[in-house]
PDB file of C-alpha atoms in Angstrom:
ATOM      1  CA  ASP Z 237      12.605 -11.768   8.237  1.00 66.00           C
ATOM      2  CA  ALA Z 238      11.125 -14.490  10.461  1.00 80.00           C
ATOM      3  CA  GLY Z 239      13.393 -17.141   9.010  1.00 94.00           C
ATOM      4  CA  VAL Z 240      12.295 -20.602   7.952  1.00 97.00           C
ATOM      5  CA  ILE Z 241       9.160 -21.492   9.887  1.00 97.00           C
ATOM      6  CA  GLN Z 242       8.313 -25.094  10.664  1.00 98.00           C
ATOM      7  CA  SER Z 243       5.268 -26.484  12.395  1.00 97.00           C
ATOM      8  CA  PRO Z 244       4.541 -28.195  14.624  1.00 98.00           C
ATOM      9  CA  ARG Z 245       7.645 -28.031  16.852  1.00 97.00           C
ATOM     10  CA  HIS Z 246       6.769 -31.341  18.466  1.00 97.00           C
ATOM     11  CA  GLU Z 247       4.498 -34.130  17.323  1.00 97.00           C
ATOM     12  CA  VAL Z 248       3.659 -37.322  19.172  1.00 98.00           C
ATOM     13  CA  THR Z 249       1.497 -39.764  17.300  1.00 97.00           C
ATOM     14  CA  GLU Z 250       0.523 -43.392  17.369  1.00 97.00           C
ATOM     15  CA  MET Z 251       1.838 -45.899  14.885  1.00 97.00           C
ATOM     16  CA  GLY Z 252      -0.320 -46.034  11.805  1.00 97.00           C
ATOM     17  CA  GLN Z 253      -1.486 -42.441  11.975  1.00 97.00           C
ATOM     18  CA  GLU Z 254      -0.883 -39.861   9.291  1.00 97.00           C
ATOM     19  CA  VAL Z 255       1.584 -37.101  10.100  1.00 98.00           C
ATOM     20  CA  THR Z 256       1.955 -33.821   8.213  1.00 98.00           C
ATOM     21  CA  LEU Z 257       4.913 -31.519   8.740  1.00 98.00           C
ATOM     22  CA  ARG Z 258       4.851 -27.982   7.401  1.00 98.00           C
ATOM     23  CA  CYS Z 259       7.454 -25.489   6.244  1.00 98.00           C
ATOM     24  CA  LYS Z 260       7.281 -21.843   5.235  1.00 98.00           C
ATOM     25  CA  PRO Z 261      10.490 -20.773   3.467  1.00 97.00           C
ATOM     26  CA  ILE Z 262      12.146 -17.394   3.639  1.00 95.00           C
ATOM     27  CA  SER Z 263      10.623 -15.119   1.029  1.00 94.00           C
ATOM     28  CA  GLY Z 264      12.624 -15.167  -2.205  1.00 92.00           C
ATOM     29  CA  HIS Z 265      14.356 -18.458  -1.544  1.00 93.00           C
ATOM     30  CA  ASP Z 266      14.027 -20.777  -4.518  1.00 92.00           C
ATOM     31  CA  TYR Z 267      15.522 -23.936  -3.024  1.00 92.00           C
ATOM     32  CA  LEU Z 268      13.834 -25.974  -0.294  1.00 94.00           C
ATOM     33  CA  PHE Z 269      15.228 -29.106   1.317  1.00 94.00           C
ATOM     34  CA  TRP Z 270      13.713 -31.609   3.742  1.00 96.00           C
ATOM     35  CA  TYR Z 271      16.154 -33.395   6.069  1.00 95.00           C
ATOM     36  CA  ARG Z 272      15.756 -35.998   8.783  1.00 96.00           C
ATOM     37  CA  GLN Z 273      18.198 -36.174  11.705  1.00 95.00           C
ATOM     38  CA  THR Z 274      18.781 -39.091  14.046  1.00 93.00           C
ATOM     39  CA  MET Z 275      21.654 -39.928  16.351  1.00 88.00           C
ATOM     40  CA  MET Z 276      22.462 -43.048  14.356  1.00 86.00           C
ATOM     41  CA  ARG Z 277      22.301 -41.650  10.823  1.00 86.00           C
ATOM     42  CA  GLY Z 278      22.924 -37.940  11.229  1.00 87.00           C
ATOM     43  CA  LEU Z 279      21.348 -35.529   8.748  1.00 89.00           C
ATOM     44  CA  GLU Z 280      19.786 -37.304   5.782  1.00 90.00           C
ATOM     45  CA  LEU Z 281      18.520 -35.456   2.728  1.00 90.00           C
ATOM     46  CA  LEU Z 282      15.010 -36.647   1.931  1.00 94.00           C
ATOM     47  CA  ILE Z 283      13.959 -34.439  -0.975  1.00 94.00           C
ATOM     48  CA  TYR Z 284      14.605 -31.017  -2.417  1.00 92.00           C
ATOM     49  CA  PHE Z 285      12.660 -28.565  -4.570  1.00 94.00           C
ATOM     50  CA  ASN Z 286      13.764 -25.823  -6.909  1.00 92.00           C
ATOM     51  CA  ASN Z 287      11.133 -23.227  -7.830  1.00 94.00           C
ATOM     52  CA  ASN Z 288       8.446 -25.480  -6.294  1.00 95.00           C
ATOM     53  CA  VAL Z 289       9.416 -28.452  -8.490  1.00 95.00           C
ATOM     54  CA  PRO Z 290      10.741 -31.643  -6.856  1.00 95.00           C
ATOM     55  CA  ILE Z 291      14.245 -32.219  -8.215  1.00 91.00           C
ATOM     56  CA  ASP Z 292      15.549 -35.205  -6.271  1.00 88.00           C
ATOM     57  CA  ASP Z 293      13.482 -37.452  -4.025  1.00 92.00           C
ATOM     58  CA  SER Z 294      15.933 -40.349  -3.955  1.00 89.00           C
ATOM     59  CA  GLY Z 295      16.357 -39.913  -0.215  1.00 90.00           C
ATOM     60  CA  MET Z 296      12.712 -40.504   0.583  1.00 94.00           C
ATOM     61  CA  PRO Z 297      12.826 -43.789   2.508  1.00 87.00           C
ATOM     62  CA  GLU Z 298       9.722 -45.403   1.043  1.00 85.00           C
ATOM     63  CA  ASP Z 299       6.299 -44.804  -0.377  1.00 91.00           C
ATOM     64  CA  ARG Z 300       4.937 -43.883   3.023  1.00 96.00           C
ATOM     65  CA  PHE Z 301       6.700 -40.551   2.651  1.00 97.00           C
ATOM     66  CA  SER Z 302       5.518 -37.835   0.298  1.00 97.00           C
ATOM     67  CA  ALA Z 303       6.319 -34.137  -0.074  1.00 98.00           C
ATOM     68  CA  LYS Z 304       4.652 -31.291  -1.888  1.00 97.00           C
ATOM     69  CA  MET Z 305       5.354 -27.667  -2.583  1.00 98.00           C
ATOM     70  CA  PRO Z 306       2.148 -26.171  -4.000  1.00 97.00           C
ATOM     71  CA  ASN Z 307       3.586 -22.646  -4.054  1.00 95.00           C
ATOM     72  CA  ALA Z 308       6.700 -20.683  -3.172  1.00 95.00           C
ATOM     73  CA  SER Z 309       5.482 -20.062   0.379  1.00 95.00           C
ATOM     74  CA  PHE Z 310       4.623 -23.510   1.616  1.00 96.00           C
ATOM     75  CA  SER Z 311       5.782 -27.123   1.651  1.00 98.00           C
ATOM     76  CA  THR Z 312       4.578 -30.242   3.411  1.00 98.00           C
ATOM     77  CA  LEU Z 313       6.122 -33.574   4.261  1.00 98.00           C
ATOM     78  CA  LYS Z 314       3.602 -36.305   4.916  1.00 98.00           C
ATOM     79  CA  ILE Z 315       4.102 -39.729   6.442  1.00 97.00           C
ATOM     80  CA  GLN Z 316       1.250 -42.210   6.062  1.00 97.00           C
ATOM     81  CA  PRO Z 317       1.149 -44.579   7.861  1.00 96.00           C
ATOM     82  CA  SER Z 318       3.724 -43.562  10.452  1.00 97.00           C
ATOM     83  CA  GLU Z 319       5.981 -46.117  12.160  1.00 96.00           C
ATOM     84  CA  PRO Z 320       8.154 -45.913  15.306  1.00 97.00           C
ATOM     85  CA  ARG Z 321      11.320 -45.920  13.165  1.00 95.00           C
ATOM     86  CA  ASP Z 322      10.201 -42.609  11.668  1.00 97.00           C
ATOM     87  CA  SER Z 323      10.881 -40.938  15.013  1.00 97.00           C
ATOM     88  CA  ALA Z 324      13.448 -38.215  14.349  1.00 97.00           C
ATOM     89  CA  VAL Z 325      13.881 -34.467  14.022  1.00 98.00           C
ATOM     90  CA  TYR Z 326      12.756 -33.257  10.617  1.00 98.00           C
ATOM     91  CA  PHE Z 327      14.325 -30.063   9.310  1.00 97.00           C
ATOM     92  CA  CYS Z 328      13.347 -27.841   6.451  1.00 97.00           C
ATOM     93  CA  ALA Z 329      16.137 -25.700   4.952  1.00 95.00           C
ATOM     94  CA  THR Z 330      15.839 -23.053   2.252  1.00 94.00           C
ATOM     95  CA  GLY Z 331      18.153 -20.853   0.226  1.00 90.00           C
ATOM     96  CA  ARG Z 332      18.569 -18.580  -2.736  1.00 87.00           C
ATOM     97  CA  GLY Z 333      20.438 -20.006  -5.685  1.00 77.00           C
ATOM     98  CA  SER Z 334      22.390 -23.221  -5.851  1.00 64.00           C
ATOM     99  CA  PHE Z 335      25.767 -21.873  -4.843  1.00 66.00           C
ATOM    100  CA  TYR Z 336      25.176 -20.752  -1.280  1.00 74.00           C
ATOM    101  CA  GLY Z 337      24.494 -22.345   2.050  1.00 81.00           C
ATOM    102  CA  TYR Z 338      21.010 -22.771   3.351  1.00 89.00           C
ATOM    103  CA  THR Z 339      19.063 -21.599   6.380  1.00 93.00           C
ATOM    104  CA  PHE Z 340      17.446 -24.200   8.585  1.00 95.00           C
ATOM    105  CA  GLY Z 341      14.136 -24.018  10.368  1.00 97.00           C
ATOM    106  CA  SER Z 342      13.843 -24.961  14.027  1.00 97.00           C
ATOM    107  CA  GLY Z 343      12.788 -28.493  13.148  1.00 97.00           C
ATOM    108  CA  THR Z 344       9.904 -30.761  14.077  1.00 98.00           C
ATOM    109  CA  ARG Z 345      10.613 -33.440  16.653  1.00 98.00           C
ATOM    110  CA  LEU Z 346       8.460 -36.416  15.690  1.00 98.00           C
ATOM    111  CA  THR Z 347       7.819 -39.284  18.078  1.00 98.00           C
ATOM    112  CA  VAL Z 348       5.817 -42.268  16.859  1.00 98.00           C
ATOM    113  CA  VAL Z 349       4.719 -44.592  19.650  1.00 97.00           C
TER     114      VAL Z 349
ATOM    115  CA  GLN R 238      31.085 -44.988   0.623  1.00 57.00           C
ATOM    116  CA  LYS R 239      29.615 -41.976   2.367  1.00 66.00           C
ATOM    117  CA  GLU R 240      29.675 -38.758   0.415  1.00 86.00           C
ATOM    118  CA  VAL R 241      31.054 -36.751   3.351  1.00 91.00           C
ATOM    119  CA  GLU R 242      33.090 -38.164   6.221  1.00 92.00           C
ATOM    120  CA  GLN R 243      34.050 -36.585   9.516  1.00 92.00           C
ATOM    121  CA  ASN R 244      35.580 -37.910  12.700  1.00 84.00           C
ATOM    122  CA  SER R 245      32.731 -38.062  15.183  1.00 78.00           C
ATOM    123  CA  GLY R 246      34.966 -37.103  18.081  1.00 80.00           C
ATOM    124  CA  PRO R 247      34.459 -36.069  20.737  1.00 91.00           C
ATOM    125  CA  LEU R 248      37.213 -33.505  20.389  1.00 95.00           C
ATOM    126  CA  SER R 249      38.236 -31.690  23.549  1.00 96.00           C
ATOM    127  CA  VAL R 250      40.457 -28.615  23.622  1.00 96.00           C
ATOM    128  CA  PRO R 251      41.330 -26.209  26.433  1.00 97.00           C
ATOM    129  CA  GLU R 252      39.992 -22.677  26.329  1.00 97.00           C
ATOM    130  CA  GLY R 253      42.203 -20.447  24.182  1.00 97.00           C
ATOM    131  CA  ALA R 254      43.607 -23.299  22.096  1.00 97.00           C
ATOM    132  CA  ILE R 255      43.098 -23.966  18.394  1.00 97.00           C
ATOM    133  CA  ALA R 256      40.447 -26.531  17.497  1.00 97.00           C
ATOM    134  CA  SER R 257      40.953 -28.343  14.180  1.00 96.00           C
ATOM    135  CA  LEU R 258      38.029 -30.098  12.508  1.00 96.00           C
ATOM    136  CA  ASN R 259      38.442 -32.187   9.379  1.00 95.00           C
ATOM    137  CA  CYS R 260      36.230 -33.466   6.585  1.00 95.00           C
ATOM    138  CA  THR R 261      36.732 -35.508   3.408  1.00 95.00           C
ATOM    139  CA  TYR R 262      34.319 -35.879   0.506  1.00 94.00           C
ATOM    140  CA  SER R 263      33.935 -38.350  -2.325  1.00 92.00           C
ATOM    141  CA  ASP R 264      32.408 -36.326  -5.195  1.00 88.00           C
ATOM    142  CA  ARG R 265      35.419 -34.870  -7.015  1.00 88.00           C
ATOM    143  CA  GLY R 266      33.126 -32.506  -8.925  1.00 87.00           C
ATOM    144  CA  SER R 267      31.880 -30.787  -5.761  1.00 88.00           C
ATOM    145  CA  GLN R 268      32.168 -27.019  -5.922  1.00 86.00           C
ATOM    146  CA  SER R 269      30.866 -25.623  -2.635  1.00 90.00           C
ATOM    147  CA  PHE R 270      31.791 -26.512   0.910  1.00 93.00           C
ATOM    148  CA  PHE R 271      30.176 -25.402   4.143  1.00 94.00           C
ATOM    149  CA  TRP R 272      30.607 -25.634   7.873  1.00 96.00           C
ATOM    150  CA  TYR R 273      27.571 -25.604  10.132  1.00 96.00           C
ATOM    151  CA  ARG R 274      27.472 -25.435  13.911  1.00 97.00           C
ATOM    152  CA  GLN R 275      24.712 -27.213  15.805  1.00 96.00           C
ATOM    153  CA  TYR R 276      24.110 -26.729  19.497  1.00 96.00           C
ATOM    154  CA  SER R 277      22.341 -29.534  21.318  1.00 93.00           C
ATOM    155  CA  GLY R 278      18.623 -29.417  20.611  1.00 92.00           C
ATOM    156  CA  LYS R 279      18.968 -26.639  18.044  1.00 95.00           C
ATOM    157  CA  SER R 280      19.052 -26.461  14.281  1.00 96.00           C
ATOM    158  CA  PRO R 281      22.270 -26.237  12.232  1.00 95.00           C
ATOM    159  CA  GLU R 282      23.622 -22.720  11.725  1.00 94.00           C
ATOM    160  CA  LEU R 283      25.878 -21.769   8.804  1.00 93.00           C
ATOM    161  CA  ILE R 284      29.209 -20.368   9.983  1.00 94.00           C
ATOM    162  CA  MET R 285      31.541 -20.621   6.969  1.00 92.00           C
ATOM    163  CA  PHE R 286      31.559 -21.476   3.284  1.00 92.00           C
ATOM    164  CA  ILE R 287      34.434 -21.843   0.844  1.00 94.00           C
ATOM    165  CA  TYR R 288      34.626 -22.422  -2.899  1.00 90.00           C
ATOM    166  CA  SER R 289      38.288 -21.974  -3.841  1.00 90.00           C
ATOM    167  CA  ASN R 290      41.408 -23.865  -2.844  1.00 93.00           C
ATOM    168  CA  GLY R 291      43.255 -22.287   0.032  1.00 94.00           C
ATOM    169  CA  ASP R 292      42.223 -20.551   3.203  1.00 95.00           C
ATOM    170  CA  LYS R 293      39.275 -18.322   4.026  1.00 95.00           C
ATOM    171  CA  GLU R 294      39.247 -16.438   7.306  1.00 96.00           C
ATOM    172  CA  ASP R 295      36.297 -14.965   9.184  1.00 94.00           C
ATOM    173  CA  GLY R 296      37.086 -13.755  12.676  1.00 96.00           C
ATOM    174  CA  ARG R 297      38.299 -16.667  14.759  1.00 97.00           C
ATOM    175  CA  PHE R 298      37.284 -19.165  12.076  1.00 97.00           C
ATOM    176  CA  THR R 299      39.417 -20.317   9.129  1.00 97.00           C
ATOM    177  CA  ALA R 300      38.172 -22.740   6.492  1.00 96.00           C
ATOM    178  CA  GLN R 301      40.740 -24.583   4.412  1.00 97.00           C
ATOM    179  CA  LEU R 302      40.038 -26.372   1.138  1.00 96.00           C
ATOM    180  CA  ASN R 303      42.199 -28.755  -0.866  1.00 95.00           C
ATOM    181  CA  LYS R 304      40.246 -30.057  -3.851  1.00 93.00           C
ATOM    182  CA  ALA R 305      43.074 -32.294  -5.063  1.00 94.00           C
ATOM    183  CA  SER R 306      42.992 -34.169  -1.762  1.00 94.00           C
ATOM    184  CA  GLN R 307      39.198 -33.776  -1.424  1.00 94.00           C
ATOM    185  CA  TYR R 308      39.694 -32.356   2.010  1.00 94.00           C
ATOM    186  CA  VAL R 309      38.182 -29.413   3.870  1.00 96.00           C
ATOM    187  CA  SER R 310      38.926 -28.288   7.393  1.00 96.00           C
ATOM    188  CA  LEU R 311      37.814 -25.720   9.938  1.00 97.00           C
ATOM    189  CA  LEU R 312      40.157 -24.089  12.423  1.00 97.00           C
ATOM    190  CA  ILE R 313      38.790 -22.259  15.444  1.00 97.00           C
ATOM    191  CA  ARG R 314      41.351 -19.988  17.081  1.00 98.00           C
ATOM    192  CA  ASP R 315      41.153 -18.872  20.706  1.00 98.00           C
ATOM    193  CA  SER R 316      38.471 -21.479  21.387  1.00 98.00           C
ATOM    194  CA  GLN R 317      35.779 -20.452  23.849  1.00 97.00           C
ATOM    195  CA  PRO R 318      33.402 -22.608  25.919  1.00 97.00           C
ATOM    196  CA  SER R 319      30.597 -21.152  23.787  1.00 96.00           C
ATOM    197  CA  ASP R 320      32.163 -22.910  20.784  1.00 97.00           C
ATOM    198  CA  SER R 321      31.223 -26.268  22.319  1.00 97.00           C
ATOM    199  CA  ALA R 322      28.843 -27.799  19.790  1.00 97.00           C
ATOM    200  CA  THR R 323      28.682 -30.293  16.963  1.00 95.00           C
ATOM    201  CA  TYR R 324      30.262 -29.067  13.729  1.00 97.00           C
ATOM    202  CA  LEU R 325      28.806 -30.365  10.495  1.00 95.00           C
ATOM    203  CA  CYS R 326      30.652 -30.363   7.204  1.00 95.00           C
ATOM    204  CA  ALA R 327      28.398 -30.022   4.144  1.00 92.00           C
ATOM    205  CA  VAL R 328      29.239 -30.420   0.484  1.00 91.00           C
ATOM    206  CA  LYS R 329      27.207 -29.430  -2.522  1.00 87.00           C
ATOM    207  CA  GLY R 330      27.545 -32.219  -5.055  1.00 79.00           C
ATOM    208  CA  THR R 331      27.489 -31.969  -8.822  1.00 77.00           C
ATOM    209  CA  GLY R 332      23.741 -32.594  -8.861  1.00 70.00           C
ATOM    210  CA  ASN R 333      22.961 -29.785  -6.390  1.00 68.00           C
ATOM    211  CA  GLN R 334      22.416 -32.275  -3.593  1.00 73.00           C
ATOM    212  CA  PHE R 335      23.576 -30.955  -0.253  1.00 79.00           C
ATOM    213  CA  TYR R 336      25.284 -33.724   1.715  1.00 85.00           C
ATOM    214  CA  PHE R 337      26.201 -33.520   5.379  1.00 89.00           C
ATOM    215  CA  GLY R 338      28.767 -35.414   7.374  1.00 91.00           C
ATOM    216  CA  THR R 339      27.696 -36.909  10.678  1.00 89.00           C
ATOM    217  CA  GLY R 340      29.407 -34.111  12.586  1.00 92.00           C
ATOM    218  CA  THR R 341      32.263 -33.717  15.056  1.00 94.00           C
ATOM    219  CA  SER R 342      31.425 -32.986  18.674  1.00 94.00           C
ATOM    220  CA  LEU R 343      33.681 -30.277  20.114  1.00 96.00           C
ATOM    221  CA  THR R 344      34.053 -29.505  23.809  1.00 96.00           C
ATOM    222  CA  VAL R 345      36.061 -26.481  24.928  1.00 97.00           C
ATOM    223  CA  ILE R 346      37.211 -26.922  28.512  1.00 96.00           C
ATOM    224  CA  PRO R 347      37.394 -23.737  30.618  1.00 95.00           C
TER     225      PRO R 347
END
């Protein structure tokens, strides 16, 4: 298995631009989480899906952030418009069932200038 | 109050010693507890999970859970320089949310 695949690995964009981060979960995993990691705040849960349905998006910082999971093989996290304070590493993590730990992707390092 | 709290460290131990990492959590209904290791610039990697009170051993790693005290710890025996990393405690809350502590930085000195 190729693991959780995230793209792009690095993204540099200008303030105000739209950014789309992508995640392909491990086949058969029914839970998908989006996290953001910064030095100041650590790992923050943004949103998670179960069987492609968003369950809890209370961690999404504001309306500029949106996430979708149109099918079991793909999820996106979109930021529009982006701001410098959105600069962080964004991780996607997936797992099978609600009782086990999750596997992380390699992350997307986002820099908004 | 943060859901999961860890001492940020840094924690330094000599090679071959026991490293002890601690974590407390606020959701008394939490059922699952995890330790992740994160090397600088890499993604978190699951190394241990525990569900029941007591100890769980896996090689050089031992996870300890005390639900009454809302406390979970990770012991690393015979610490190696390759164990130098940030260790993240994670707790699955009653609503299936997966909360992480801010991590403890461990340095093993050769």
